[in-house]
CSV table of C-alpha atoms in Angstrom, one decimal:
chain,number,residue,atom,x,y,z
A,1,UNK,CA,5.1,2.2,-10.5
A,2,UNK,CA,8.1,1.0,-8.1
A,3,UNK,CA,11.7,1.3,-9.8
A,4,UNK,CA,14.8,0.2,-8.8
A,5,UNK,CA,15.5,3.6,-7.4
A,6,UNK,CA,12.9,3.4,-4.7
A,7,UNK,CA,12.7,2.6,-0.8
A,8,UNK,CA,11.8,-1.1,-2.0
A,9,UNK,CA,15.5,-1.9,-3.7
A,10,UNK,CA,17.8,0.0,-0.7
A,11,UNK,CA,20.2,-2.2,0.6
A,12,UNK,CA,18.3,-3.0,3.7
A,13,UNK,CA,14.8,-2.7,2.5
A,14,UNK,CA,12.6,-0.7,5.5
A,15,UNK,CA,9.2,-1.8,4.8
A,16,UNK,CA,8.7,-5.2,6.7
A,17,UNK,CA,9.8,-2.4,9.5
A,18,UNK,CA,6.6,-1.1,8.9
A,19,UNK,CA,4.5,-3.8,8.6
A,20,UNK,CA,5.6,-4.7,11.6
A,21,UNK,CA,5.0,-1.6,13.3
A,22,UNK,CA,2.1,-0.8,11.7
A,23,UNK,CA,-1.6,-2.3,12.0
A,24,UNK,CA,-3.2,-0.8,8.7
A,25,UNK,CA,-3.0,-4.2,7.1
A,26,UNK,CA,-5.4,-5.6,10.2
A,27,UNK,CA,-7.8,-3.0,9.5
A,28,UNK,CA,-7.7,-3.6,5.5
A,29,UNK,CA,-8.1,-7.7,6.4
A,30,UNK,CA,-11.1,-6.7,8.8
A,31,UNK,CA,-12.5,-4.6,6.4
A,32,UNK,CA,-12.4,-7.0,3.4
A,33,UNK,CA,-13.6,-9.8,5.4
A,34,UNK,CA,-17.0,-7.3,6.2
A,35,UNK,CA,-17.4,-6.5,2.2
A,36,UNK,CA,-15.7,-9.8,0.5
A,37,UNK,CA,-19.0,-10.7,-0.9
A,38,UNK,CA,-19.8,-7.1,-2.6
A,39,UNK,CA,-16.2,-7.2,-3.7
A,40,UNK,CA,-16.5,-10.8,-4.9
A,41,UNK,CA,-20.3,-11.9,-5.6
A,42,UNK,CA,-19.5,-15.3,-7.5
A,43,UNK,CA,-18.4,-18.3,-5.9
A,44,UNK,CA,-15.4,-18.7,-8.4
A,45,UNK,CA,-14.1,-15.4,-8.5
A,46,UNK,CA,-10.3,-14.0,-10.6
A,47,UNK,CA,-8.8,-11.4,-9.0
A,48,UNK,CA,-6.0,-9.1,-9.5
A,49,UNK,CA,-3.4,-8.0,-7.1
A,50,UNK,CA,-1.8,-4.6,-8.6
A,51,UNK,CA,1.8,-4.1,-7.2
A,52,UNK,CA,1.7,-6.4,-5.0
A,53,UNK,CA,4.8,-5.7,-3.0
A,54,UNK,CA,5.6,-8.6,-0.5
A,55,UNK,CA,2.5,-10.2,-1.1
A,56,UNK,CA,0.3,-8.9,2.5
A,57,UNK,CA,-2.4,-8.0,0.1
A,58,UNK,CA,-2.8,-11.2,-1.6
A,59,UNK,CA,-2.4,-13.5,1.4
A,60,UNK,CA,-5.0,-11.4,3.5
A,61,UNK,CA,-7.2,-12.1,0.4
A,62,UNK,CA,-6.5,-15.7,-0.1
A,63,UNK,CA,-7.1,-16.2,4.0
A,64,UNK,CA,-10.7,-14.7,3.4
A,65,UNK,CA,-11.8,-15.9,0.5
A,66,UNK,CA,-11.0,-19.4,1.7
A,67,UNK,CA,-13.1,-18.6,5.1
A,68,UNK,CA,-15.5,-17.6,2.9
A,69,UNK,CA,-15.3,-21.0,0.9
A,70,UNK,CA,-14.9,-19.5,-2.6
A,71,UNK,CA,-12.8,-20.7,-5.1
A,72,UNK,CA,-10.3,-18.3,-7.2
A,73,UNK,CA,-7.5,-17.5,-8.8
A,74,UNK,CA,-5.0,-14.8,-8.3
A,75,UNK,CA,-3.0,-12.9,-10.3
A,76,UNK,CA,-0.5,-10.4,-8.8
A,77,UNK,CA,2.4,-8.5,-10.8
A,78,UNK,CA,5.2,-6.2,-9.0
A,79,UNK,CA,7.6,-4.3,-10.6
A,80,UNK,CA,10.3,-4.6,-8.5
A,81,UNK,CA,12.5,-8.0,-8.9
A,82,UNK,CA,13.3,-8.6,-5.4
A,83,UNK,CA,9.7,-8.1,-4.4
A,84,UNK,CA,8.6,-10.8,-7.5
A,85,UNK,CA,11.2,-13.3,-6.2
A,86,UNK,CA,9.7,-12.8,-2.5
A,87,UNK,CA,6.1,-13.4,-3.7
A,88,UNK,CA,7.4,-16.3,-6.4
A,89,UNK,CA,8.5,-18.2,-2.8
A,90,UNK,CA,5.5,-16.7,-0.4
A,91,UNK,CA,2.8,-18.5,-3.0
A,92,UNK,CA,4.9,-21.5,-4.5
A,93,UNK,CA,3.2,-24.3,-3.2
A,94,UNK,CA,-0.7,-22.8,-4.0
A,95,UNK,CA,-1.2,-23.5,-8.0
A,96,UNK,CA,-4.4,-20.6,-7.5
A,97,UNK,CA,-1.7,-17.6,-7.6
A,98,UNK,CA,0.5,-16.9,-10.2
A,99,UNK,CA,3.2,-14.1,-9.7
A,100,UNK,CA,4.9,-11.8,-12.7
A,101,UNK,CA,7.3,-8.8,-13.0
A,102,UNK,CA,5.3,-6.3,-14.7
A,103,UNK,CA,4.5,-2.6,-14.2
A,104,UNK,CA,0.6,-1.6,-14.0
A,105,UNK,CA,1.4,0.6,-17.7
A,106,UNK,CA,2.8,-2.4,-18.9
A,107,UNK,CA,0.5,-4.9,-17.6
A,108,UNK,CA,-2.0,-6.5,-20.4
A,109,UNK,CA,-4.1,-9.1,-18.4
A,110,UNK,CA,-7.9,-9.7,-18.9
A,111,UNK,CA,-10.7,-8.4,-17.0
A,112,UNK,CA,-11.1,-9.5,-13.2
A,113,UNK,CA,-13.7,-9.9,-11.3
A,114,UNK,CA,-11.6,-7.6,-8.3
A,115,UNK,CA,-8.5,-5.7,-9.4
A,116,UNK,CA,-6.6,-4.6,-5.8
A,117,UNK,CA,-4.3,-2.1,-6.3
A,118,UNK,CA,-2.8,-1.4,-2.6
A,119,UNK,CA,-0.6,1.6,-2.2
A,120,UNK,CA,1.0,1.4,-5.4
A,121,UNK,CA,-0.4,5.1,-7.1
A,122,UNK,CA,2.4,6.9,-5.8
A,123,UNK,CA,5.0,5.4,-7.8
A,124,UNK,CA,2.5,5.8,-11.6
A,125,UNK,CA,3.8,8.3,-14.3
A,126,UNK,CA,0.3,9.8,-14.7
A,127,UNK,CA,-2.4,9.1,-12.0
A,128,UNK,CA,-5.6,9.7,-14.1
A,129,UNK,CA,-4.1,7.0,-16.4
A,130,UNK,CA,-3.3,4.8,-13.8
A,131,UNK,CA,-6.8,5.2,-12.2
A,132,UNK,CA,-8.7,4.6,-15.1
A,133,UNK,CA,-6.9,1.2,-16.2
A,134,UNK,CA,-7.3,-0.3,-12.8
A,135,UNK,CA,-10.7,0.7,-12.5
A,136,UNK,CA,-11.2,-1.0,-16.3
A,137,UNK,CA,-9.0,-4.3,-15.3
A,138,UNK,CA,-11.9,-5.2,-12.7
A,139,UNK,CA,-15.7,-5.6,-12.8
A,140,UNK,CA,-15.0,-4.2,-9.3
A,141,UNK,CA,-11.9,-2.3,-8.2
A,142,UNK,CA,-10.2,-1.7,-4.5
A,143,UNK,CA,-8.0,1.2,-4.3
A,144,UNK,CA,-5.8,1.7,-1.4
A,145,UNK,CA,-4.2,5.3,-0.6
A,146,UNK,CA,-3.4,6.8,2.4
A,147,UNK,CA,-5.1,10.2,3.8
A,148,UNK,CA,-4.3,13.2,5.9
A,149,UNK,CA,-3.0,11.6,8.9
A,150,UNK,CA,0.3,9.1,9.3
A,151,UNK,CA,2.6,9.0,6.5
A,152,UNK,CA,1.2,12.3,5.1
A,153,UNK,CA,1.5,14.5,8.2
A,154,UNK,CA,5.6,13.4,7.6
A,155,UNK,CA,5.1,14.4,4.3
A,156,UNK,CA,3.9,17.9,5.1
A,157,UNK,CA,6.1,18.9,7.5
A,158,UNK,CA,9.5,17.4,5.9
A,159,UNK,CA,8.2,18.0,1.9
A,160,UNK,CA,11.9,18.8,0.9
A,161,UNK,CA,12.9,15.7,2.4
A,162,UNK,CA,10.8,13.3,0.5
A,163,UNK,CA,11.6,11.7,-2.9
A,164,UNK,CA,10.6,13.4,-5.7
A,165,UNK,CA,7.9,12.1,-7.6
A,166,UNK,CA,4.9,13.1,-8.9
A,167,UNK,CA,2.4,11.6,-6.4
A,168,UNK,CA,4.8,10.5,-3.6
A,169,UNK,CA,2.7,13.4,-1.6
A,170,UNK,CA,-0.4,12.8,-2.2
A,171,UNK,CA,-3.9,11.4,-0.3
A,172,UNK,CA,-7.0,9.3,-1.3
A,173,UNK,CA,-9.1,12.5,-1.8
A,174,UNK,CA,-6.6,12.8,-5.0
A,175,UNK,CA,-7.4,9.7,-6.5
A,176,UNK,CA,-11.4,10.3,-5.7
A,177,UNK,CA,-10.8,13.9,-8.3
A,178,UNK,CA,-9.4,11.2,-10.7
A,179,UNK,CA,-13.0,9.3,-10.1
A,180,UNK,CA,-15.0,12.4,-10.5
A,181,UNK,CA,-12.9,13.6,-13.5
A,182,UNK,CA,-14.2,10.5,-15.4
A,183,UNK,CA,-17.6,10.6,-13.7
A,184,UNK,CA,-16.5,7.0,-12.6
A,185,UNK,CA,-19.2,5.3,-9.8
A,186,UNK,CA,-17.3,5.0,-6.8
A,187,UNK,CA,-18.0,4.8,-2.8
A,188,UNK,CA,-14.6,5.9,-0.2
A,189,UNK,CA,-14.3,4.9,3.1
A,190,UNK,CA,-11.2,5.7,6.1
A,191,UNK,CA,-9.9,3.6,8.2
A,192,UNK,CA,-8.1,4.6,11.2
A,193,UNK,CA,-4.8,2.8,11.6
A,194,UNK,CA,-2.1,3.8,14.1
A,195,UNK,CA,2.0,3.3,14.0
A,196,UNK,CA,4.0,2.3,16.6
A,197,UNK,CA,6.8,5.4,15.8
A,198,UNK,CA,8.8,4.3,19.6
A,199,UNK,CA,11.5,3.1,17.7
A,200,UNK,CA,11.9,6.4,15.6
A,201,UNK,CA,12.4,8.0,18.7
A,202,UNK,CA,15.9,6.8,18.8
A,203,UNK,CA,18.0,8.1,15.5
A,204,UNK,CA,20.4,5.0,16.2
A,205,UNK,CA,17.8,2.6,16.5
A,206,UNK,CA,17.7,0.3,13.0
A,207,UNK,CA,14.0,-0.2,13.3
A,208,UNK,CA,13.7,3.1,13.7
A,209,UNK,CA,15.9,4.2,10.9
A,210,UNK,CA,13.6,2.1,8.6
A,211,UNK,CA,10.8,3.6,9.6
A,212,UNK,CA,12.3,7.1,8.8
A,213,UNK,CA,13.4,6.0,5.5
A,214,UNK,CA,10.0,4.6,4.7
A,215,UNK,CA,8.2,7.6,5.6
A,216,UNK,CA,10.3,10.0,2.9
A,217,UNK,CA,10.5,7.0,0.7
A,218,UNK,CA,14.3,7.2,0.5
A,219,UNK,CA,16.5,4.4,0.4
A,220,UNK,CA,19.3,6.0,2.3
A,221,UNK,CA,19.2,9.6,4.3
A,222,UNK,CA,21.8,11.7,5.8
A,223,UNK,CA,22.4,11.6,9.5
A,224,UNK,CA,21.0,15.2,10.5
A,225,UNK,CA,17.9,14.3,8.9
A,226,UNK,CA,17.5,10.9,10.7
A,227,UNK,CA,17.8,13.0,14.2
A,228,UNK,CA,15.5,15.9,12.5
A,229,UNK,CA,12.7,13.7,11.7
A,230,UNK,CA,13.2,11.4,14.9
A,231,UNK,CA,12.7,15.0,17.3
A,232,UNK,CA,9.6,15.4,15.2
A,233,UNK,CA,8.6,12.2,15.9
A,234,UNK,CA,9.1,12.3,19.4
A,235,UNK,CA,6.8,15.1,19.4
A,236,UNK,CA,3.8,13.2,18.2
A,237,UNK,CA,4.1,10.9,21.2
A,238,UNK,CA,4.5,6.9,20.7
A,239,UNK,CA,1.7,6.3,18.0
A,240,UNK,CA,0.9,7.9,14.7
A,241,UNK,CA,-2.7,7.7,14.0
A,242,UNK,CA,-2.4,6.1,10.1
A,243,UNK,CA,-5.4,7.4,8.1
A,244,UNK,CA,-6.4,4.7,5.2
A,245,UNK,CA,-8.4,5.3,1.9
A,246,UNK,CA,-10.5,2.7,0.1
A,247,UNK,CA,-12.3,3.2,-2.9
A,248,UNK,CA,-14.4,0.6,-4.3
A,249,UNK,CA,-14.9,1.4,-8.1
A,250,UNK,CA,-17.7,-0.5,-9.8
């Protein structure tokens, strides 16, 4: 999962650049709010939020369940210490959700009634691994990936650009090979999400900058790739249709 030496620890950290830009999170919260009581059938229900970043996932799940009148608690772990200390404040004053440092590999927790793992595969050692404990942390599971479109088609046309990792590049129809590998039940759905990429348009632009850095996943980049990828970007006019994969694993 997320190390020090990702996107997530650079010195200005781009990725509440994308949630601002972006509108995949609305989708996921509309979504959720349509399939809550699959995903949570008892009225006092444990869930777990896997790599939980700055918390978007958790709070979007907290802000339905309690429209939904349920009662739960919440675990979420993140590896990454500034992201811990973010979620530690975000949650302080609600005693249902407790926060911890701790990578999924490392992570020994009970059984859940939902285990969420939201755009965290990327950064596991070994994805079939990974799969296969959050799908066996939660009586249901939620996986989050991305697909073809948005972040990927970056990926594809700037592959040397990216950082290295083993599933950096990758899309939800990866994870649903994991599923059929271990003959796991499982439904997928995609949502289509779009990105306001205006400010990428402009190489100087800060926001924009952020947005470059988060789509190669690098905490810092040179200046002839932040004015290559912008003129790509430019190219795909001023939104990026954002292609998102969930897979609910029973």
């Amino acid at each position: 999962m997320k190390t020090s030496q990702t996107v997530y620890e650079a010195s200005r950290n781009p990725y509440p650049t994308w949630l601002k830009y972006a509108d995949e999170r609305d989708h996921l919260e509309k979504w959720l709010r349509t399939n809550i009581n699959e995903l949570c059938p008892v009225q006092q229900s444990t869930v777990l939020d896997i790599g939980c970043g700055l918390g978007e996932a958790t709070a979007r799940v907290i802000k339905i369940l309690d429209e939904k009148k349920k009662n739960y608690t919440i675990a979420a772990i993140e590896p990454v210490p500034s992201q811990v200390r973010h979620c530690v404040e975000r949650f302080s004053n609600d005693s249902r959700v407790s926060v911890a440092q701790s990578t999924l590999e490392d992570y020994q927790g009970k059984t859940v009634d939902l285990a969420v793992a939201v755009h965290m595969l990327y950064y596991v050692p070994n994805l079939a691994n990974a799969v296969s404990k959050i799908c066996s942390l939660g009586k249901k599971s939620l996986i989050v990936h991305h697909g073809e479109r948005g972040i990927n088609t970056v990926h594809q046309a700037f592959p040397e650009l990216v950082k290295k990792g083993a599933h950096i590049i990758s899309t939800y129809h990866d994870v649903e090979k994991e599923m059929e590998k271990m003959e796991r039940k499982y439904r997928a759905e995609c949502l289509e999400s779009r990105v306001d990429i205006r400010p990428a348009h402009d190489a100087n632009n800060p926001e924009g900058r952020d947005l470059i850095r988060f789509f190669l996943e690098q905490p810092q980049v040179s200046e002839s790739t932040y004015r290559r990828v912008s003129n790509f970007l430019k190219k795909q006019g001023n939104y990026l249709v954002h292609d998102v994969g969930l897979i609910v694993c029973d």
